Short mmCIF file of C-alpha atoms in Angstrom, two decimals:
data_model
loop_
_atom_site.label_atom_id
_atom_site.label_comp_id
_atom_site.label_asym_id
_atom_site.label_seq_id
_atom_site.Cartn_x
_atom_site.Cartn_y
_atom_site.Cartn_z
CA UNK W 75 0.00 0.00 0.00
CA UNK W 76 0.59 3.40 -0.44
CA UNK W 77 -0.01 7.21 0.21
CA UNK W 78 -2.06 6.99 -2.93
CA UNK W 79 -4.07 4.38 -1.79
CA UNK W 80 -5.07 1.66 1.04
CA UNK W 81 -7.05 -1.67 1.33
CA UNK W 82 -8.01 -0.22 4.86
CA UNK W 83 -11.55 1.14 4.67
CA UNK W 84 -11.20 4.13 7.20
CA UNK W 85 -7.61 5.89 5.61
CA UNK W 86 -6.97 7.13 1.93
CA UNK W 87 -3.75 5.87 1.89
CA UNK W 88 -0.46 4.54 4.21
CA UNK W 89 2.55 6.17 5.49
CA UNK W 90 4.94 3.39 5.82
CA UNK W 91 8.47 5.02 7.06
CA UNK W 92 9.21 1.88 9.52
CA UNK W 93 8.60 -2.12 8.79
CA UNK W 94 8.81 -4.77 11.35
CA UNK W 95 7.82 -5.36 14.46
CA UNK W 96 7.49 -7.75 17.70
CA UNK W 97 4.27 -9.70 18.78
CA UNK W 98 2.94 -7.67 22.12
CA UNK W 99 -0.58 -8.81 22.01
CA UNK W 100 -3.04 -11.76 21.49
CA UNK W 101 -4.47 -9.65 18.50
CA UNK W 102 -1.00 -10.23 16.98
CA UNK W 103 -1.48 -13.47 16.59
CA UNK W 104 -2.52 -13.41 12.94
CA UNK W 105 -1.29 -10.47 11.81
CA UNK W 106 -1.38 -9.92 8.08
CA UNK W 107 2.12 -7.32 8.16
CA UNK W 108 4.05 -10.17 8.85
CA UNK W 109 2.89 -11.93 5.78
CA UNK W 110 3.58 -9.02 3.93
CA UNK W 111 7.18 -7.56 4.87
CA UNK W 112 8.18 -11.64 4.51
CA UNK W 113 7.10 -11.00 0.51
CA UNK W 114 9.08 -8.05 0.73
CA UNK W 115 11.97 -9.87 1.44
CA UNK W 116 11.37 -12.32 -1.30
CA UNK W 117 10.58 -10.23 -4.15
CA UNK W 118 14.26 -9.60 -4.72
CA UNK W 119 13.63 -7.81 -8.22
CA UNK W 120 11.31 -5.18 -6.91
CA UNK W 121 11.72 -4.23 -3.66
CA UNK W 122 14.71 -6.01 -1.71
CA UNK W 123 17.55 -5.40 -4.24
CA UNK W 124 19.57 -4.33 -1.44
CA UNK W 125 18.35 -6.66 1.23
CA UNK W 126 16.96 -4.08 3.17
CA UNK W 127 14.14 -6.62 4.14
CA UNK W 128 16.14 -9.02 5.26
CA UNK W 129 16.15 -10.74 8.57
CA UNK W 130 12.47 -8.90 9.70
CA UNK W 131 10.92 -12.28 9.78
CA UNK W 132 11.49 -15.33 11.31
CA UNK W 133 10.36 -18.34 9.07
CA UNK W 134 9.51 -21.29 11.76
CA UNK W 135 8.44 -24.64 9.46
CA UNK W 136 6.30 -26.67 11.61
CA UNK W 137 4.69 -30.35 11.02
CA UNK W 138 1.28 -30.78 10.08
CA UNK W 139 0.21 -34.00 9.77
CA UNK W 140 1.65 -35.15 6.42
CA UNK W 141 2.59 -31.53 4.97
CA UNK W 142 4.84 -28.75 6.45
CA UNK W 143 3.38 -25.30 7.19
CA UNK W 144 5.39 -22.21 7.76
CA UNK W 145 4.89 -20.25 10.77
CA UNK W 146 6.42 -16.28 10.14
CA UNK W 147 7.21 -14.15 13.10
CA UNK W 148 8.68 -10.86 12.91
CA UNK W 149 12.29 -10.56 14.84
CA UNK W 150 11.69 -7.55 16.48
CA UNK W 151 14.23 -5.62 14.21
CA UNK W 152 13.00 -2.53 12.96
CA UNK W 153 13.59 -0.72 9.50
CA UNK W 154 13.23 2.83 9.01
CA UNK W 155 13.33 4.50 5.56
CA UNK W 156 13.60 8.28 5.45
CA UNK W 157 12.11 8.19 1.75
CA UNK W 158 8.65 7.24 3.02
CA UNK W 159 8.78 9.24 5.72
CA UNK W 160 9.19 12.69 3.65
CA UNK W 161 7.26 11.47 1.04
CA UNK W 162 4.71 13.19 2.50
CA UNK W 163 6.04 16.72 2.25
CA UNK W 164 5.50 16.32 -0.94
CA UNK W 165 2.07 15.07 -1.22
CA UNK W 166 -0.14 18.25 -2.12
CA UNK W 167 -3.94 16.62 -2.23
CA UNK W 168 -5.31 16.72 1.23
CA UNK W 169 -5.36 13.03 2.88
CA UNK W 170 -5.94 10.90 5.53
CA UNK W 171 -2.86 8.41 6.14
CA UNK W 172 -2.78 5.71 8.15
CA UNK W 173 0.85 6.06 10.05
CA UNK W 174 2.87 2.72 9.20
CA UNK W 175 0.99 -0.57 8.61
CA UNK W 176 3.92 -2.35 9.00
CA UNK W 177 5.12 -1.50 12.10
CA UNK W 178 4.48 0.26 15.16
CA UNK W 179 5.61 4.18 15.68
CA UNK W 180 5.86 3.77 19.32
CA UNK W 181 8.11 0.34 19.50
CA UNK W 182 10.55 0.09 22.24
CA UNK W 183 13.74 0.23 20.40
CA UNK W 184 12.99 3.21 18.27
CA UNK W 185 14.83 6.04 19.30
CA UNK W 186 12.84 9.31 20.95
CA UNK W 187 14.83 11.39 18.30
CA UNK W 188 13.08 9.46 15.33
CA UNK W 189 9.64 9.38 17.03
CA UNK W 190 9.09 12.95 17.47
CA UNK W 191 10.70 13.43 13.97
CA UNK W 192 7.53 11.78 12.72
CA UNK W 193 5.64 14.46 15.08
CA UNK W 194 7.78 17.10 12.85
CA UNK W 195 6.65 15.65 9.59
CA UNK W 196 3.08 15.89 10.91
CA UNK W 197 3.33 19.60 11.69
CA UNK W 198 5.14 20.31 8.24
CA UNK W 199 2.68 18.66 6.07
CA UNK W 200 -0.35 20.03 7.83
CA UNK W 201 -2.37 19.76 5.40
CA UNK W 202 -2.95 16.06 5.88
CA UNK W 203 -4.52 13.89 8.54
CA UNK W 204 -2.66 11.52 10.08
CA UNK W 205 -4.37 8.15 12.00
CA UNK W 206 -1.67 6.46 14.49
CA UNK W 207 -2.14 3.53 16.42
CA UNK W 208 -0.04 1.76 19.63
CA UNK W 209 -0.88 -1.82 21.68
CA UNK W 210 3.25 -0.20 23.12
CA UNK W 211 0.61 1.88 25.87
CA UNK W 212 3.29 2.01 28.37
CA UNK W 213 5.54 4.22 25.83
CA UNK W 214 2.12 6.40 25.18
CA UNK W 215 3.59 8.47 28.78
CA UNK W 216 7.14 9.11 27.51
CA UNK W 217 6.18 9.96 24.13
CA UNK W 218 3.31 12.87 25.83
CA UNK W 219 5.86 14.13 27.80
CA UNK W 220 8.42 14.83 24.96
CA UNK W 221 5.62 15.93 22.82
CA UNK W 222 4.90 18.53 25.25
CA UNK W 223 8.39 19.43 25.69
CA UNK W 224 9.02 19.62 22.00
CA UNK W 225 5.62 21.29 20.65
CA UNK W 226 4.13 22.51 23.39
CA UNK W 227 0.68 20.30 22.71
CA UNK W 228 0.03 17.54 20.42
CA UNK W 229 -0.18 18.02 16.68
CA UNK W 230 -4.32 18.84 16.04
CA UNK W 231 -3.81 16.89 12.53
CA UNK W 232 -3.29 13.25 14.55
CA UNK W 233 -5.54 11.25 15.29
CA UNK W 234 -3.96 9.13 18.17
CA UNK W 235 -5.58 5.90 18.72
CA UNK W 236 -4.65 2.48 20.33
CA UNK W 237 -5.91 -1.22 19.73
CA UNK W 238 -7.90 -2.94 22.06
CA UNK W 239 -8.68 -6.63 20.93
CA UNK W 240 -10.36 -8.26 23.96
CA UNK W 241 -12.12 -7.68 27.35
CA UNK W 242 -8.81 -8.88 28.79
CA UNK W 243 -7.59 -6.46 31.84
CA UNK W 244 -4.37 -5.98 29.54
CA UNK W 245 -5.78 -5.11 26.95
CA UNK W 246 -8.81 -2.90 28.16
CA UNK W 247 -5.92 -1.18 30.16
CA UNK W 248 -4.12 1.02 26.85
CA UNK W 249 -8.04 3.02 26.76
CA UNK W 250 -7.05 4.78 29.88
CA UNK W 251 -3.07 4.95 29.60
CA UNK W 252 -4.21 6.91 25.75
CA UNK W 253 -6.39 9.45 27.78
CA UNK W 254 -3.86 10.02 30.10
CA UNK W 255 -2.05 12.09 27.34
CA UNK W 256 -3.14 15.22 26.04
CA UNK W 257 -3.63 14.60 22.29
CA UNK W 258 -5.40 16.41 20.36
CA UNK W 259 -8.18 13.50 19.29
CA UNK W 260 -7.78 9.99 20.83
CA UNK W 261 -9.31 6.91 19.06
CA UNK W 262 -9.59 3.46 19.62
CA UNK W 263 -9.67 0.04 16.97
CA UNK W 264 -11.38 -2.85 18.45
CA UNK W 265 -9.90 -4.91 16.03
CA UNK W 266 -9.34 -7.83 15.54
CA UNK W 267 -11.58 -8.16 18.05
CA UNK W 268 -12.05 -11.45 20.02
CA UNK W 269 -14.42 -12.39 21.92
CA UNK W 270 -14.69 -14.67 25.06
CA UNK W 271 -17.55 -17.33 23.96
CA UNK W 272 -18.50 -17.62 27.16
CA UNK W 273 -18.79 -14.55 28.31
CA UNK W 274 -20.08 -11.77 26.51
CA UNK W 275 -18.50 -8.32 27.03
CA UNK W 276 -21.36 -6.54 28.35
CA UNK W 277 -20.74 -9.00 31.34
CA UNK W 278 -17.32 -8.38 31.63
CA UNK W 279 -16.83 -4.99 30.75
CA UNK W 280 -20.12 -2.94 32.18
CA UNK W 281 -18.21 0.12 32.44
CA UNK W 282 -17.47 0.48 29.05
CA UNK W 283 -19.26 3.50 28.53
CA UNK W 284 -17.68 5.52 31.04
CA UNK W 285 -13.99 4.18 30.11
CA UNK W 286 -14.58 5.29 26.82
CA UNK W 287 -16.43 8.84 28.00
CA UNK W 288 -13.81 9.97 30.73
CA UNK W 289 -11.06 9.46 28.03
CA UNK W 290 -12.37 11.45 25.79
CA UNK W 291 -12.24 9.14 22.75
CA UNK W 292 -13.58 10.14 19.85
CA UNK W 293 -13.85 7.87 17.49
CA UNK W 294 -14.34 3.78 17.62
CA UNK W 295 -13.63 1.53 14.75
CA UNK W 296 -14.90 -2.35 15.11
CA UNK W 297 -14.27 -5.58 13.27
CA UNK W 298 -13.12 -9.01 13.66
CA UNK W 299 -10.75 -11.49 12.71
CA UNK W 300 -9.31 -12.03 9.33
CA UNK W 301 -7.33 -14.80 8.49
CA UNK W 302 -7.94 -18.59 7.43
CA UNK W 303 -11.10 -20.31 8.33
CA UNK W 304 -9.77 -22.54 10.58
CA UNK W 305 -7.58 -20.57 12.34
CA UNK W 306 -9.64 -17.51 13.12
CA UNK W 307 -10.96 -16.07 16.38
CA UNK W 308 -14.91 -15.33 16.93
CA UNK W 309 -16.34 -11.83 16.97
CA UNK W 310 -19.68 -12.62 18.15
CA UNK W 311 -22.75 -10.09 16.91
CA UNK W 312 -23.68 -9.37 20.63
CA UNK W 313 -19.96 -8.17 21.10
CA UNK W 314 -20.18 -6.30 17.80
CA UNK W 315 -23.03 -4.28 18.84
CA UNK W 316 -22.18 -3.43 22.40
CA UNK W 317 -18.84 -2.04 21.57
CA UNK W 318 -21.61 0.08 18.77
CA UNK W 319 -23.67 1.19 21.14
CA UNK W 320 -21.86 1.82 24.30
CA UNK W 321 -19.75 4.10 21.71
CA UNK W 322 -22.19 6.12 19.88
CA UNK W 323 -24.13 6.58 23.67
CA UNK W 324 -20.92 8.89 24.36
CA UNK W 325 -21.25 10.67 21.24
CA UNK W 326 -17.84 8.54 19.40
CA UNK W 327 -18.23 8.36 15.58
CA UNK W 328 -18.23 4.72 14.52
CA UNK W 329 -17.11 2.60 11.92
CA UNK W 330 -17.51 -0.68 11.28
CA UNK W 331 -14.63 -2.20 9.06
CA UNK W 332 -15.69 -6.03 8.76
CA UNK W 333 -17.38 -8.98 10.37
CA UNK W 334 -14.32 -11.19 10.39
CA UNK W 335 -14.19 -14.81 8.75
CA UNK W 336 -15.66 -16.38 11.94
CA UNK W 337 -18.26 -14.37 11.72
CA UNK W 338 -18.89 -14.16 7.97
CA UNK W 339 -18.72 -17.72 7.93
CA UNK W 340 -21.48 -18.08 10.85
CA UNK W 341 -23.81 -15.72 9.22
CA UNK W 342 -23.28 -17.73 5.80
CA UNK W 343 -21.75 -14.50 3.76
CA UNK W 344 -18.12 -16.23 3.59
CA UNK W 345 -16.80 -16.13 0.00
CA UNK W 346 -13.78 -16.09 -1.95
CA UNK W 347 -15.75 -14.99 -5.18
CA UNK W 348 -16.55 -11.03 -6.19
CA UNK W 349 -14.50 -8.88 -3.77
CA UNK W 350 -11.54 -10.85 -2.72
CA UNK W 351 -10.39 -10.80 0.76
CA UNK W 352 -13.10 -8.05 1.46
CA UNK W 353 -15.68 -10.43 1.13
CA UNK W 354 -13.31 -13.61 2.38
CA UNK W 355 -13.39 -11.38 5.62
CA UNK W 356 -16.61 -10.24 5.96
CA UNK W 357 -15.55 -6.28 4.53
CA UNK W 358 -18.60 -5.93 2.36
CA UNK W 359 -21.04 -3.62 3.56
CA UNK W 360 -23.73 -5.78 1.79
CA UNK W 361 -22.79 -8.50 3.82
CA UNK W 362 -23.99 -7.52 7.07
CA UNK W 363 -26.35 -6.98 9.25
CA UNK W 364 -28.37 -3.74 8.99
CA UNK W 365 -27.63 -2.08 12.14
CA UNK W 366 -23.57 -2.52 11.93
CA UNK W 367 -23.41 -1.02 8.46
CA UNK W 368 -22.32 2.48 10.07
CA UNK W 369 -19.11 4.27 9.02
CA UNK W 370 -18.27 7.57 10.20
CA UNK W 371 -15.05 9.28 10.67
CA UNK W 372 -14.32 11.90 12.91
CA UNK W 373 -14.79 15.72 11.57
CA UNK W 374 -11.69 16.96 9.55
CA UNK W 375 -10.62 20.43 8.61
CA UNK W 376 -8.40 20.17 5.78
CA UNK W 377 -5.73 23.07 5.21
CA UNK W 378 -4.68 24.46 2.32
CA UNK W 379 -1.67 23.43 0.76
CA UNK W 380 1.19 25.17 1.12
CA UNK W 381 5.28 24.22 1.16
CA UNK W 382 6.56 23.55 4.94
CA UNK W 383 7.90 26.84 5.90
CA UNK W 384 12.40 26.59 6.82
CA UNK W 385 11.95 22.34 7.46
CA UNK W 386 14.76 20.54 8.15
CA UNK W 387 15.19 16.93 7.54
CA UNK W 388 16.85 15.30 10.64
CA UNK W 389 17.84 12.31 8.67
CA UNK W 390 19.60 13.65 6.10
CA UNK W 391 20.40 10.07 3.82
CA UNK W 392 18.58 8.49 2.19
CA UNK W 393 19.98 5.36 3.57
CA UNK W 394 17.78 2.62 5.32
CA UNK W 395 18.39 2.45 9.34
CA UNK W 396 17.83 -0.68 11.76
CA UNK W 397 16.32 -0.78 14.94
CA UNK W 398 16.23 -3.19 17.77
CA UNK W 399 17.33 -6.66 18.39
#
């Protein structure tokens, strides 16, 4: 994906300065980035002529039954390219990007320097609207704090958000560690969402409401699981809805990105034909039921373009750095 465009349904397009990552969450599990930077590494003509993908992903080959599987697992060694980065200084039609599919913008080896770089880029391309997202809460602190002491307040053009993916305490736990900062809007994916099938989350999570109104979030996206049919987690309908309407009772806009192949499959709307994935997944609005078709985004205020006034490029190569282990 690209700045121009994006499979996602709630960005326009991807800003995707930093690939790889390390598994920090039982939504991780099935993650489709590690799928992808692994291709990246073996498409040697077209985009790892210099190896810059190289040793990102761990290839595990496990037994099953009478065939091998592959298991991929990123390394926790992080690439940063300063072309995708700036790219968007460049960029003059107004956007919303989603800030790096591939990785994670607050991972624990990145340096603070290169973080609030990012923040930089943000402020000089102002005309665009950027959509972050962390499970790394307990970095969402140290990040405010040099923010603050950097800008002053957080940039009004990013949307910060963090993913939630079950009703575990863990999990539930990044909602109030994001409204503990002061960023300008705060937003929350509950996705992949998975539910416990034997306990819905209205049960376990009664306060939801309130966690969601004294934080201040704004904005609530939903969807399940995507991935192969037998491997998939459950997002039930009753989950689904409750996340809905606990959201929209606090005034967040919502939008509902897909059902999930559990789901899909369960409701009998599973199918490789027509759309793809989209509809593998359960991404088709025509596919679901008619109270979840709902998506909204939060108001935006575009600005007019104009060229970043005196910016200066901390990372002045072009050259790809690593991060981490």
């Amino acid at each position: 994906m690209s700045l121009d465009s994006s499979g996602i349904s709630w960005t326009d397009g991807t800003l995707n300065s930093l690939y790889g990552c390390k598994p920090c969450s039982e939504g991780c599990r099935l993650c489709y980035a590690v799928g992808r930077v692994h291709r990246f590494s073996t498409n040697i003509k077209r985009v790892n002529a210099d190896g810059r993908f190289n040793g990102l992903v761990n290839v595990l080959v496990k037994e099953k039954k009478k065939k091998k599987g592959e298991r991929r697992l990123f390394t926790g060694t992080i690439l940063f390219d300063p072309v995708h980065l700036y790219a968007v200084l460049g960029s003059k039609k107004p956007k919303k990007f989603f800030v790096n599919e591939f990785s994670d913008l607050f991972f624990e080896a990145l340096p603070m320097a290169l973080i609030i770089e990012h923040f930089k880029v943000f402020e000089g391309a102002h005309w665009h609207t950027y959509q972050a997202l962390t499970k790394r809460d307990k970095r969402l602190a140290e990040v405010n704090e040099a923010v603050l002491a950097e800008f002053g307040k957080w940039p009004a053009n990013l949307w910060m958000g963090v993913s939630v993916c079950s009703a575990a305490e863990k999990e539930m736990n990044r909602i109030d560690k994001l409204g503990a900062t002061e960023a300008s809007l705060k937003w929350i994916s509950f996705e992949p969402w998975i539910s416990d099938l034997n306990r819905p989350l209205r049960e376990s999570v009664p306060q939801l409401r309130k966690l969601l109104k004294r934080n201040q979030i704004s904005w609530v996206v939903v969807g399940g699981e995507s991935g192969a049919k037998n491997e998939t987690n459950m997002m039930t309908l009753e989950d689904a809805r409750y996340l809905m309407s606990e959201s929209k009772a606090v005034g967040c806009r919502v939008h509902f990105k897909q059902l999930g192949t559990a789901l899909a499959i369960q409701l009998g709307v599973y199918s490789t034909n027509g759309d793809g994935e989209h509809r593998a997944k359960g991404g088709c609005p025509d596919q679901w039921p008619a109270d979840l078709n709902v998506r909204e985004w939060p108001e935006t205020v575009w600005s007019h373009y104009q060229a970043p006034d005196n910016f200066r490029r901390l990372y002045q190569t072009d050259e790809c750095q690593r991060f981490g282990e």
